[in-house]
Amino acid sequence: MKRLGLAGTALVPAGTLLTGRSVARAARFGGELTRGDVAILKFLAAVEILESDLWQQYNELALGNESYQLALNVLDGDQATYVNLNTRDEFSHAAFINKYLESKGHKPVSLEHFRTLPSSQAPGSNKSAKRLTNLMQLTVDTSFYFRYRSSLNPDFGANFSQIVNLVNVPGIPNSDLPPPTDPDTGFLVQFIANTAGFHFASIEQGGASLYQSFLPKATSPEVIKIVGAIGGTEIQHYQTWTDKIANAPALTDNNGNIIFPELPAAPDLPNPPDGTDNAGANDTNQIFATPCEFIAQNLPLCSVIRPISTQEAGAAATIAFFRNDGLFIGQSQAFLDLLNELAQEADAVIRESD
Ligand SMILES: [Fe+2]
Ligand SMILES: [Fe+2]
């Protein structure tokens, strides 16, 4: 595991992330899209623009703020690089879906009008840039942790508690903080990096579920390909981040108060030589999807993405999830109205027969 230098050479400069391929090139594909396919793609374009915006903020600080980078890299020596790669992927998703829509004669989705929120004022941030999302007052839903370790499925009504309570806390620094090694105040930036680590996983599992919710609704084989293949990378992202959160260190403040709990780690190796595993069901190393209820409760448990129902994982559920996350604090009602309208149209889609 190597540590990323602040002037790393393999990194994609923020400005180049936006370049897309020409519309003319994509225009060769396929025929006309159904209304439903357009509604799905438009909603996904909007979500990918929002993801790009929040990841861009993480990326600027992961690469440009030394204290934050050091704290992120406590979770994995490559954590800052992974932030950069996740950011690149989201920009590519947004640009691709919009250009694909254009290639089929539809207007691309733009949220530029709503780019009004302030930037972090910490070193490394593009301080004067306007943002779509707010990473300063996050309430991170960490229930994915228990959900993916359970045989119950939210699509059958299951609910899960939080592994860490992260309520109204920042995912990025807003000022110049001492490094995590600082004996007095190092916990401050580490708490922010721990929060970010959980937010990365939380956001990407949401994306993974959203794409799965659309898969049975898309009509054209090409749109099914797009939803399936982009959705697959959201799962890759989630899987990576859910592994890294295992390394988020417990933290106490200067008064000895626990501000970030010890996570349930498996006992040290070796496992007993009787074919069993030391690990408990909720230990941090249990990162693969535990088999759970799927399709019908009389069928065998199955290791799957969950939830995937429209009600639990669809477009409206995703907007509610983002909103509950605090990402839209400071945004206008018109912004929410537009997202809800796109969400309603996308959730209502039914696959058309050939
Ligand atoms: Fe994405
Ligand atoms: Fe994503």
Short mmCIF file of C-alpha atoms and ligand atoms in Angstrom, two decimals:
data_model
loop_
_atom_site.label_atom_id
_atom_site.label_comp_id
_atom_site.label_asym_id
_atom_site.label_seq_id
_atom_site.Cartn_x
_atom_site.Cartn_y
_atom_site.Cartn_z
CA MET A 1 0.00 0.00 0.00
CA LYS A 2 1.69 3.16 -1.09
CA ARG A 3 1.04 6.63 0.12
CA LEU A 4 -0.11 9.10 -2.46
CA GLY A 5 1.99 12.24 -2.85
CA LEU A 6 0.12 15.51 -3.03
CA ALA A 7 1.55 16.05 -6.49
CA GLY A 8 0.83 12.47 -7.62
CA THR A 9 1.37 11.97 -11.32
CA ALA A 10 -1.34 9.44 -12.08
CA LEU A 11 -4.12 11.76 -10.99
CA VAL A 12 -6.69 13.25 -13.25
CA PRO A 13 -6.82 17.05 -12.91
CA ALA A 14 -10.32 18.15 -12.00
CA GLY A 15 -10.78 20.18 -15.19
CA THR A 16 -10.14 17.28 -17.51
CA LEU A 17 -12.76 15.07 -15.90
CA LEU A 18 -15.52 16.84 -17.75
CA THR A 19 -14.37 16.16 -21.28
CA GLY A 20 -16.75 13.83 -23.07
CA ARG A 21 -16.65 12.11 -26.43
CA SER A 22 -18.43 13.73 -29.32
CA VAL A 23 -22.16 13.26 -29.71
CA ALA A 24 -21.76 12.34 -33.35
CA ARG A 25 -19.85 9.25 -32.38
CA ALA A 26 -22.57 7.91 -30.08
CA ALA A 27 -25.28 8.75 -32.61
CA ARG A 28 -24.53 5.63 -34.59
CA PHE A 29 -26.03 3.37 -31.94
CA GLY A 30 -29.52 1.92 -31.95
CA GLY A 31 -32.92 3.35 -32.77
CA GLU A 32 -35.36 5.49 -30.84
CA LEU A 33 -35.78 5.25 -27.11
CA THR A 34 -39.07 4.60 -25.36
CA ARG A 35 -40.43 7.29 -23.05
CA GLY A 36 -39.67 5.02 -20.13
CA ASP A 37 -36.05 4.52 -21.10
CA VAL A 38 -35.64 8.29 -21.46
CA ALA A 39 -37.15 8.83 -17.99
CA ILE A 40 -34.75 6.28 -16.47
CA LEU A 41 -31.72 7.81 -18.20
CA LYS A 42 -32.70 11.37 -17.29
CA PHE A 43 -33.01 10.48 -13.64
CA LEU A 44 -29.71 8.62 -13.72
CA ALA A 45 -28.05 11.61 -15.42
CA ALA A 46 -29.28 13.86 -12.60
CA VAL A 47 -28.03 11.44 -9.92
CA GLU A 48 -24.65 11.11 -11.63
CA ILE A 49 -24.31 14.90 -11.79
CA LEU A 50 -25.04 15.06 -8.06
CA GLU A 51 -22.57 12.26 -7.37
CA SER A 52 -19.95 14.03 -9.50
CA ASP A 53 -20.47 17.20 -7.51
CA LEU A 54 -20.07 15.59 -4.11
CA TRP A 55 -17.14 13.44 -5.19
CA GLN A 56 -15.44 16.47 -6.73
CA GLN A 57 -15.50 18.16 -3.33
CA TYR A 58 -14.03 15.08 -1.70
CA ASN A 59 -11.45 14.82 -4.46
CA GLU A 60 -10.15 18.37 -4.14
CA LEU A 61 -9.46 17.88 -0.45
CA ALA A 62 -8.26 14.28 -0.69
CA LEU A 63 -5.61 15.39 -3.16
CA GLY A 64 -4.99 18.95 -2.03
CA ASN A 65 -5.22 18.97 1.76
CA GLU A 66 -2.36 17.18 3.45
CA SER A 67 -3.99 16.65 6.87
CA TYR A 68 -7.16 15.28 5.31
CA GLN A 69 -5.21 13.05 2.95
CA LEU A 70 -3.17 11.63 5.82
CA ALA A 71 -6.37 10.97 7.78
CA LEU A 72 -8.11 9.34 4.81
CA ASN A 73 -5.09 7.16 4.25
CA VAL A 74 -5.36 5.76 7.78
CA LEU A 75 -8.30 3.76 6.36
CA ASP A 76 -6.16 2.53 3.46
CA GLY A 77 -2.80 3.68 2.09
CA ASP A 78 -4.59 4.21 -1.24
CA GLN A 79 -7.77 5.82 0.12
CA ALA A 80 -7.07 9.23 -1.45
CA THR A 81 -6.30 7.60 -4.80
CA TYR A 82 -9.57 5.67 -4.59
CA VAL A 83 -11.42 8.95 -3.97
CA ASN A 84 -9.84 10.30 -7.13
CA LEU A 85 -10.85 7.23 -9.13
CA ASN A 86 -14.41 7.20 -7.81
CA THR A 87 -14.66 10.88 -8.80
CA ARG A 88 -13.40 10.14 -12.29
CA ASP A 89 -15.97 7.35 -12.66
CA GLU A 90 -18.91 9.57 -11.64
CA PHE A 91 -17.95 12.28 -14.14
CA SER A 92 -17.72 9.61 -16.82
CA HIS A 93 -21.18 8.28 -15.90
CA ALA A 94 -22.78 11.72 -16.03
CA ALA A 95 -21.10 12.67 -19.32
CA PHE A 96 -21.86 9.33 -20.95
CA ILE A 97 -25.56 9.22 -20.04
CA ASN A 98 -26.11 12.81 -21.11
CA LYS A 99 -24.30 12.34 -24.43
CA TYR A 100 -26.21 9.12 -25.02
CA LEU A 101 -29.50 10.98 -24.47
CA GLU A 102 -28.35 13.68 -26.88
CA SER A 103 -27.36 11.06 -29.45
CA LYS A 104 -30.97 9.84 -29.35
CA GLY A 105 -32.37 13.33 -29.88
CA HIS A 106 -33.13 14.16 -26.24
CA LYS A 107 -32.04 17.14 -24.18
CA PRO A 108 -29.25 16.39 -21.72
CA VAL A 109 -29.96 16.99 -18.05
CA SER A 110 -28.39 20.07 -16.50
CA LEU A 111 -28.48 21.16 -12.87
CA GLU A 112 -26.07 24.08 -13.41
CA HIS A 113 -28.81 26.55 -12.59
CA PHE A 114 -28.81 25.15 -9.03
CA ARG A 115 -25.06 25.34 -8.49
CA THR A 116 -25.28 27.84 -5.63
CA LEU A 117 -23.87 26.24 -2.46
CA PRO A 118 -20.55 27.43 -0.97
CA SER A 119 -17.29 25.50 -1.01
CA SER A 120 -15.07 24.40 1.83
CA GLN A 121 -12.61 27.10 2.84
CA ALA A 122 -9.91 24.60 3.77
CA PRO A 123 -6.61 24.59 1.85
CA GLY A 124 -6.92 22.40 -1.25
CA SER A 125 -10.55 23.24 -1.91
CA ASN A 126 -11.52 25.37 -4.88
CA LYS A 127 -12.88 27.91 -2.40
CA SER A 128 -14.85 30.12 -4.75
CA ALA A 129 -16.54 27.27 -6.67
CA LYS A 130 -20.30 26.87 -6.30
CA ARG A 131 -21.65 23.42 -5.49
CA LEU A 132 -24.83 21.41 -5.85
CA THR A 133 -24.37 19.42 -2.65
CA ASN A 134 -23.44 20.17 0.94
CA LEU A 135 -20.88 17.94 2.67
CA MET A 136 -20.67 20.03 5.84
CA GLN A 137 -23.76 18.78 7.70
CA LEU A 138 -23.98 15.11 6.85
CA THR A 139 -26.23 12.67 8.63
CA VAL A 140 -24.77 9.47 7.26
CA ASP A 141 -27.04 6.43 7.04
CA THR A 142 -24.71 3.65 8.19
CA SER A 143 -27.44 0.97 8.34
CA PHE A 144 -26.03 -0.64 5.20
CA TYR A 145 -23.43 -2.17 7.53
CA PHE A 146 -25.92 -4.44 9.33
CA ARG A 147 -28.17 -4.81 6.28
CA TYR A 148 -25.42 -6.45 4.23
CA ARG A 149 -24.57 -8.73 7.18
CA SER A 150 -28.16 -9.90 7.70
CA SER A 151 -30.37 -12.58 6.15
CA LEU A 152 -33.25 -10.08 6.19
CA ASN A 153 -34.02 -7.77 3.28
CA PRO A 154 -35.58 -4.27 3.38
CA ASP A 155 -37.65 -5.26 0.33
CA PHE A 156 -39.50 -7.62 2.73
CA GLY A 157 -39.86 -4.93 5.40
CA ALA A 158 -36.66 -5.34 7.42
CA ASN A 159 -35.14 -2.33 9.18
CA PHE A 160 -31.58 -1.96 10.38
CA SER A 161 -29.92 0.17 13.04
CA GLN A 162 -26.85 2.37 12.63
CA ILE A 163 -23.37 1.00 13.31
CA VAL A 164 -22.09 4.54 13.98
CA ASN A 165 -24.17 7.61 14.76
CA LEU A 166 -22.97 10.33 12.42
CA VAL A 167 -25.47 13.15 12.78
CA ASN A 168 -24.94 16.63 11.37
CA VAL A 169 -21.18 16.21 10.94
CA PRO A 170 -18.76 17.27 8.19
CA GLY A 171 -17.33 14.90 5.58
CA ILE A 172 -14.68 17.42 4.54
CA PRO A 173 -12.73 19.99 6.58
CA ASN A 174 -13.73 23.64 6.31
CA SER A 175 -10.48 25.04 7.72
CA ASP A 176 -6.81 24.23 8.04
CA LEU A 177 -6.70 21.38 10.60
CA PRO A 178 -3.62 19.79 12.21
CA PRO A 179 -2.65 16.34 10.90
CA PRO A 180 -4.14 13.19 12.49
CA THR A 181 -0.82 12.59 14.27
CA ASP A 182 -1.17 15.82 16.26
CA PRO A 183 -1.35 14.69 19.92
CA ASP A 184 -3.83 17.40 20.93
CA THR A 185 -6.26 17.90 18.08
CA GLY A 186 -5.40 15.18 15.54
CA PHE A 187 -8.74 13.50 16.30
CA LEU A 188 -10.60 16.34 14.58
CA VAL A 189 -9.45 15.60 11.03
CA GLN A 190 -9.53 11.85 11.67
CA PHE A 191 -13.16 12.07 12.71
CA ILE A 192 -13.94 13.87 9.44
CA ALA A 193 -12.04 11.23 7.43
CA ASN A 194 -13.82 8.40 9.29
CA THR A 195 -17.16 10.09 8.54
CA ALA A 196 -16.17 10.44 4.88
CA GLY A 197 -15.22 6.75 4.73
CA PHE A 198 -18.69 5.74 5.90
CA HIS A 199 -20.31 8.29 3.61
CA PHE A 200 -18.43 6.88 0.60
CA ALA A 201 -19.84 3.41 1.30
CA SER A 202 -23.31 4.73 2.11
CA ILE A 203 -23.61 6.77 -1.09
CA GLU A 204 -22.29 4.02 -3.35
CA GLN A 205 -24.50 1.28 -1.91
CA GLY A 206 -27.40 3.65 -2.62
CA GLY A 207 -26.23 3.95 -6.21
CA ALA A 208 -25.85 0.19 -6.50
CA SER A 209 -29.43 -0.36 -5.31
CA LEU A 210 -30.84 2.39 -7.52
CA TYR A 211 -29.40 0.92 -10.72
CA GLN A 212 -30.71 -2.51 -9.76
CA SER A 213 -34.18 -1.04 -9.24
CA PHE A 214 -34.17 0.21 -12.85
CA LEU A 215 -32.85 -2.95 -14.47
CA PRO A 216 -36.25 -4.70 -14.72
CA LYS A 217 -37.84 -1.51 -16.10
CA ALA A 218 -35.58 -0.67 -19.03
CA THR A 219 -36.83 -1.71 -22.47
CA SER A 220 -34.13 -1.37 -25.11
CA PRO A 221 -31.24 -3.86 -24.93
CA GLU A 222 -28.86 -0.92 -25.12
CA VAL A 223 -30.40 0.85 -22.13
CA ILE A 224 -30.37 -2.45 -20.21
CA LYS A 225 -26.66 -2.66 -21.03
CA ILE A 226 -26.08 0.88 -19.78
CA VAL A 227 -28.02 0.37 -16.55
CA GLY A 228 -26.39 -3.00 -15.92
CA ALA A 229 -22.83 -1.98 -16.69
CA ILE A 230 -22.78 1.39 -14.95
CA GLY A 231 -24.66 -0.15 -12.02
CA GLY A 232 -21.91 -2.74 -11.80
CA THR A 233 -19.31 -0.07 -11.18
CA GLU A 234 -21.43 1.43 -8.40
CA ILE A 235 -21.27 -1.99 -6.76
CA GLN A 236 -17.48 -2.02 -7.23
CA HIS A 237 -17.29 1.32 -5.47
CA TYR A 238 -19.46 0.18 -2.58
CA GLN A 239 -17.52 -3.03 -2.19
CA THR A 240 -14.23 -1.15 -1.96
CA TRP A 241 -15.48 1.40 0.54
CA THR A 242 -17.18 -1.16 2.75
CA ASP A 243 -13.83 -2.89 3.10
CA LYS A 244 -11.99 0.33 3.98
CA ILE A 245 -14.35 1.43 6.76
CA ALA A 246 -13.05 -1.52 8.77
CA ASN A 247 -9.90 0.52 9.38
CA ALA A 248 -11.63 3.63 10.74
CA PRO A 249 -9.95 4.05 14.14
CA ALA A 250 -11.85 4.59 17.38
CA LEU A 251 -11.47 8.20 18.54
CA THR A 252 -11.71 10.07 21.81
CA ASP A 253 -11.63 13.81 22.34
CA ASN A 254 -9.34 15.57 24.82
CA ASN A 255 -11.71 14.80 27.69
CA GLY A 256 -11.66 11.09 26.98
CA ASN A 257 -15.15 11.08 25.47
CA ILE A 258 -15.63 8.52 22.72
CA ILE A 259 -16.44 10.41 19.53
CA PHE A 260 -16.04 7.45 17.18
CA PRO A 261 -16.63 3.89 18.45
CA GLU A 262 -14.50 0.80 18.17
CA LEU A 263 -15.90 -1.30 15.33
CA PRO A 264 -16.54 -5.04 15.89
CA ALA A 265 -13.36 -6.64 14.59
CA ALA A 266 -12.80 -10.40 14.34
CA PRO A 267 -10.37 -11.92 16.87
CA ASP A 268 -6.76 -12.22 15.81
CA LEU A 269 -5.76 -15.16 13.66
CA PRO A 270 -5.30 -18.08 13.63
CA ASN A 271 -8.78 -19.46 13.25
CA PRO A 272 -9.33 -22.69 15.18
CA PRO A 273 -8.09 -25.67 13.12
CA ASP A 274 -11.56 -27.26 13.00
CA GLY A 275 -12.83 -25.64 9.84
CA THR A 276 -14.67 -22.79 11.62
CA ASP A 277 -14.01 -19.06 11.42
CA ASN A 278 -13.28 -16.79 14.38
CA ALA A 279 -15.27 -13.96 12.85
CA GLY A 280 -18.71 -12.98 14.10
CA ALA A 281 -21.56 -12.14 11.74
CA ASN A 282 -21.18 -8.40 12.29
CA ASP A 283 -17.41 -8.16 12.27
CA THR A 284 -15.77 -5.66 9.97
CA ASN A 285 -14.23 -8.37 7.78
CA GLN A 286 -17.67 -9.74 6.79
CA ILE A 287 -17.69 -7.60 3.66
CA PHE A 288 -19.46 -9.87 1.19
CA ALA A 289 -23.24 -9.75 0.91
CA THR A 290 -24.68 -12.25 3.41
CA PRO A 291 -27.31 -14.45 1.71
CA CYS A 292 -30.74 -12.95 2.38
CA GLU A 293 -34.40 -13.18 1.42
CA PHE A 294 -34.86 -12.59 -2.29
CA ILE A 295 -37.89 -12.63 -4.65
CA ALA A 296 -39.95 -14.89 -2.35
CA GLN A 297 -39.42 -15.96 1.24
CA ASN A 298 -39.95 -19.65 0.44
CA LEU A 299 -36.93 -19.61 -1.86
CA PRO A 300 -33.43 -20.21 -0.48
CA LEU A 301 -31.48 -17.26 0.92
CA CYS A 302 -29.30 -15.67 -1.75
CA SER A 303 -26.29 -13.33 -1.71
CA VAL A 304 -27.60 -10.27 -3.57
CA ILE A 305 -27.72 -6.48 -3.70
CA ARG A 306 -30.47 -5.26 -1.37
CA PRO A 307 -32.85 -3.41 -1.45
CA ILE A 308 -33.79 -3.25 -5.13
CA SER A 309 -37.54 -2.53 -5.00
CA THR A 310 -38.86 0.76 -6.35
CA GLN A 311 -40.23 1.62 -2.94
CA GLU A 312 -36.98 1.04 -1.06
CA ALA A 313 -34.33 1.69 -3.69
CA GLY A 314 -35.95 3.53 -6.59
CA ALA A 315 -35.66 7.13 -7.72
CA ALA A 316 -37.87 8.79 -5.10
CA ALA A 317 -36.23 6.69 -2.38
CA THR A 318 -32.83 7.85 -3.63
CA ILE A 319 -33.78 11.52 -3.51
CA ALA A 320 -35.17 11.04 0.01
CA PHE A 321 -31.93 9.27 0.96
CA PHE A 322 -29.79 12.15 -0.38
CA ARG A 323 -32.01 14.63 1.39
CA ASN A 324 -31.88 12.79 4.73
CA ASP A 325 -28.12 12.67 4.28
CA GLY A 326 -28.03 16.47 4.49
CA LEU A 327 -26.60 16.74 0.99
CA PHE A 328 -29.32 19.20 -0.07
CA ILE A 329 -29.12 21.54 2.94
CA GLY A 330 -29.21 25.04 1.48
CA GLN A 331 -30.75 23.96 -1.83
CA SER A 332 -33.92 25.58 -3.19
CA GLN A 333 -37.42 24.13 -3.36
CA ALA A 334 -37.21 24.39 -7.17
CA PHE A 335 -34.20 22.07 -7.10
CA LEU A 336 -36.07 19.48 -5.01
CA ASP A 337 -39.18 19.87 -7.19
CA LEU A 338 -37.17 19.13 -10.33
CA LEU A 339 -35.51 16.06 -8.79
CA ASN A 340 -38.82 14.76 -7.45
CA GLU A 341 -40.45 15.22 -10.85
CA LEU A 342 -37.65 13.30 -12.59
CA ALA A 343 -37.88 10.65 -9.86
CA GLN A 344 -41.63 10.18 -10.22
CA GLU A 345 -41.37 9.68 -13.96
CA ALA A 346 -38.52 7.20 -13.60
CA ASP A 347 -40.19 5.16 -10.83
CA ALA A 348 -43.39 4.85 -12.88
CA VAL A 349 -41.66 3.19 -15.84
CA ILE A 350 -42.75 -0.31 -16.85
CA ARG A 351 -40.75 -2.34 -19.35
CA GLU A 352 -42.40 -2.36 -22.78
CA SER A 353 -42.63 -5.57 -24.72
CA ASP A 354 -40.59 -5.86 -27.92
FE FE B 1 -22.12 6.81 -10.82
FE FE B 2 -21.40 6.19 -7.54
#
